C-alpha cells in the first residue's frame, strides 16, 4: 500500500498546482484525512508516509501539513492524541463522526486515506432485527448462513453506505486531490461457503446461541445483535451507483 500511495502521489498529484491555488496572503497548507483511524499507530505511519511522499515531490519549504483523524464519536481520541509521535511534522485535529457522511468543508482536503474501514456499515439493516419482518435474522448474527433475503438486505445497506461515502468525499476533496482506499474484498464469484473469514463469524454466532441455551444471555438480546459489516467483491464495488 505504501508503494502504491507513493506512486500515485508521484504520477497523479500536482502538489505545486494545488499549493499555488492558495492565496498569497494565506499559508500553504496540505491537508490529509485518515478515515477510520482508531487509536494508532497504523494511522500515524500512514499519515507520515503521505507527507514524506508529498515533500519528496514538492520540495518547497513554505508548505505546512495538517492531518485530520476520523472515527466514530465513541473512539478514544484521548489515547490517539496521547500517543502521537513527538517529532511529527504536521498539525492535528479530530474529525469525529461516521465516515459515510460529510466530515469537512467543501474543497478542503487534498489527500484522503482509508484503510480497512469501508466494510463497516453505518447500521445493521433495520428489518433484520424486526421480528415482524420476513427478513428477521433470528438465531443468527450475520448473513453467511442466513436466507437470501438477509444477504440482500446487507448488500443494499452496503451500496447505500458506499454511495453516501463517495458523494461526501466528492464534495470535500479538492479538484486534483487524491484518495487511497484499502479494503477487504473477495474474488468475484466466490461463494460464502469458501470465504473462511466470514465462516468464522458463523462460529461466533453459534457460540452466542450456546450461551442462550444455557441461560447466560437472553434469546431476545441475542436476536437483537447482528454484525454491522459487509465484505464485497471488485465487481460488486464497481457496480455501486
Phi, psi and omega in degrees: 000320179300315180296320179295320178295315179300319179294318180297317179295318182295320187266333191239344185258113178270083185297318181301318179293319179297319181285331180290341179285348177288147178295146180295343179263000182244150177292149177275111185240125176260119187253129179244139176235126174253117185262136184073045191283341184058226184238012178092176004270354183305324182295324178293318179299316183296313181296316181295323178297317179298314181296317178300319181292320178295317180295326179294324181275322182247093190267035174270152183262001185264013180254140176247159184239142177227135180241133175253129177254121184246141168193180179300157182296341178279353179296146180275083180293336177299316178294318181301312183286329178297327184262009178302141177304132184292333182254030180296156183251026185212154173277153185233154174204154177266147176229075185288144178138163179293133183286352177289344180244186181289143181230336188226163174296161179297143175051049184238345185247134181266329182215126176251128177246133188214102188239122175051051179227332190291344178284349175279129181275156177292333178193161173285137176309128188302324185293342181289335181248013177260108185290355174264000182266148177289349181256011179304121187268059185294134175077007181222159180241003186205182185261353190300316181247019181267185181287166178299325181295324178294314178301318180294326177294318176296316180301316181295320179294320179297314180299319179297315182293316181296319178299314179297320179299312183292323178296317180297315181291327179299328178281327190271327183280134180293156176297124184096357178283178182230158175222131178246120181243124173242122185217152176283128178224153172256150177303147179307134176083004181284119179288158182302326184297341181254008179260093187300324181297317181288327178299331178300326181287334173296321178295321177296318178296319178298322178296321178295320179293327175297322177294325175295316184296331180261007173084013180280333179225140179288150180297320181297321180292319179296319181289345179275356185253125171222141181292126181272060178216157182212131179256124186258185174233161179304317182296317180295320181296319178295334183274355180293127181286000000 
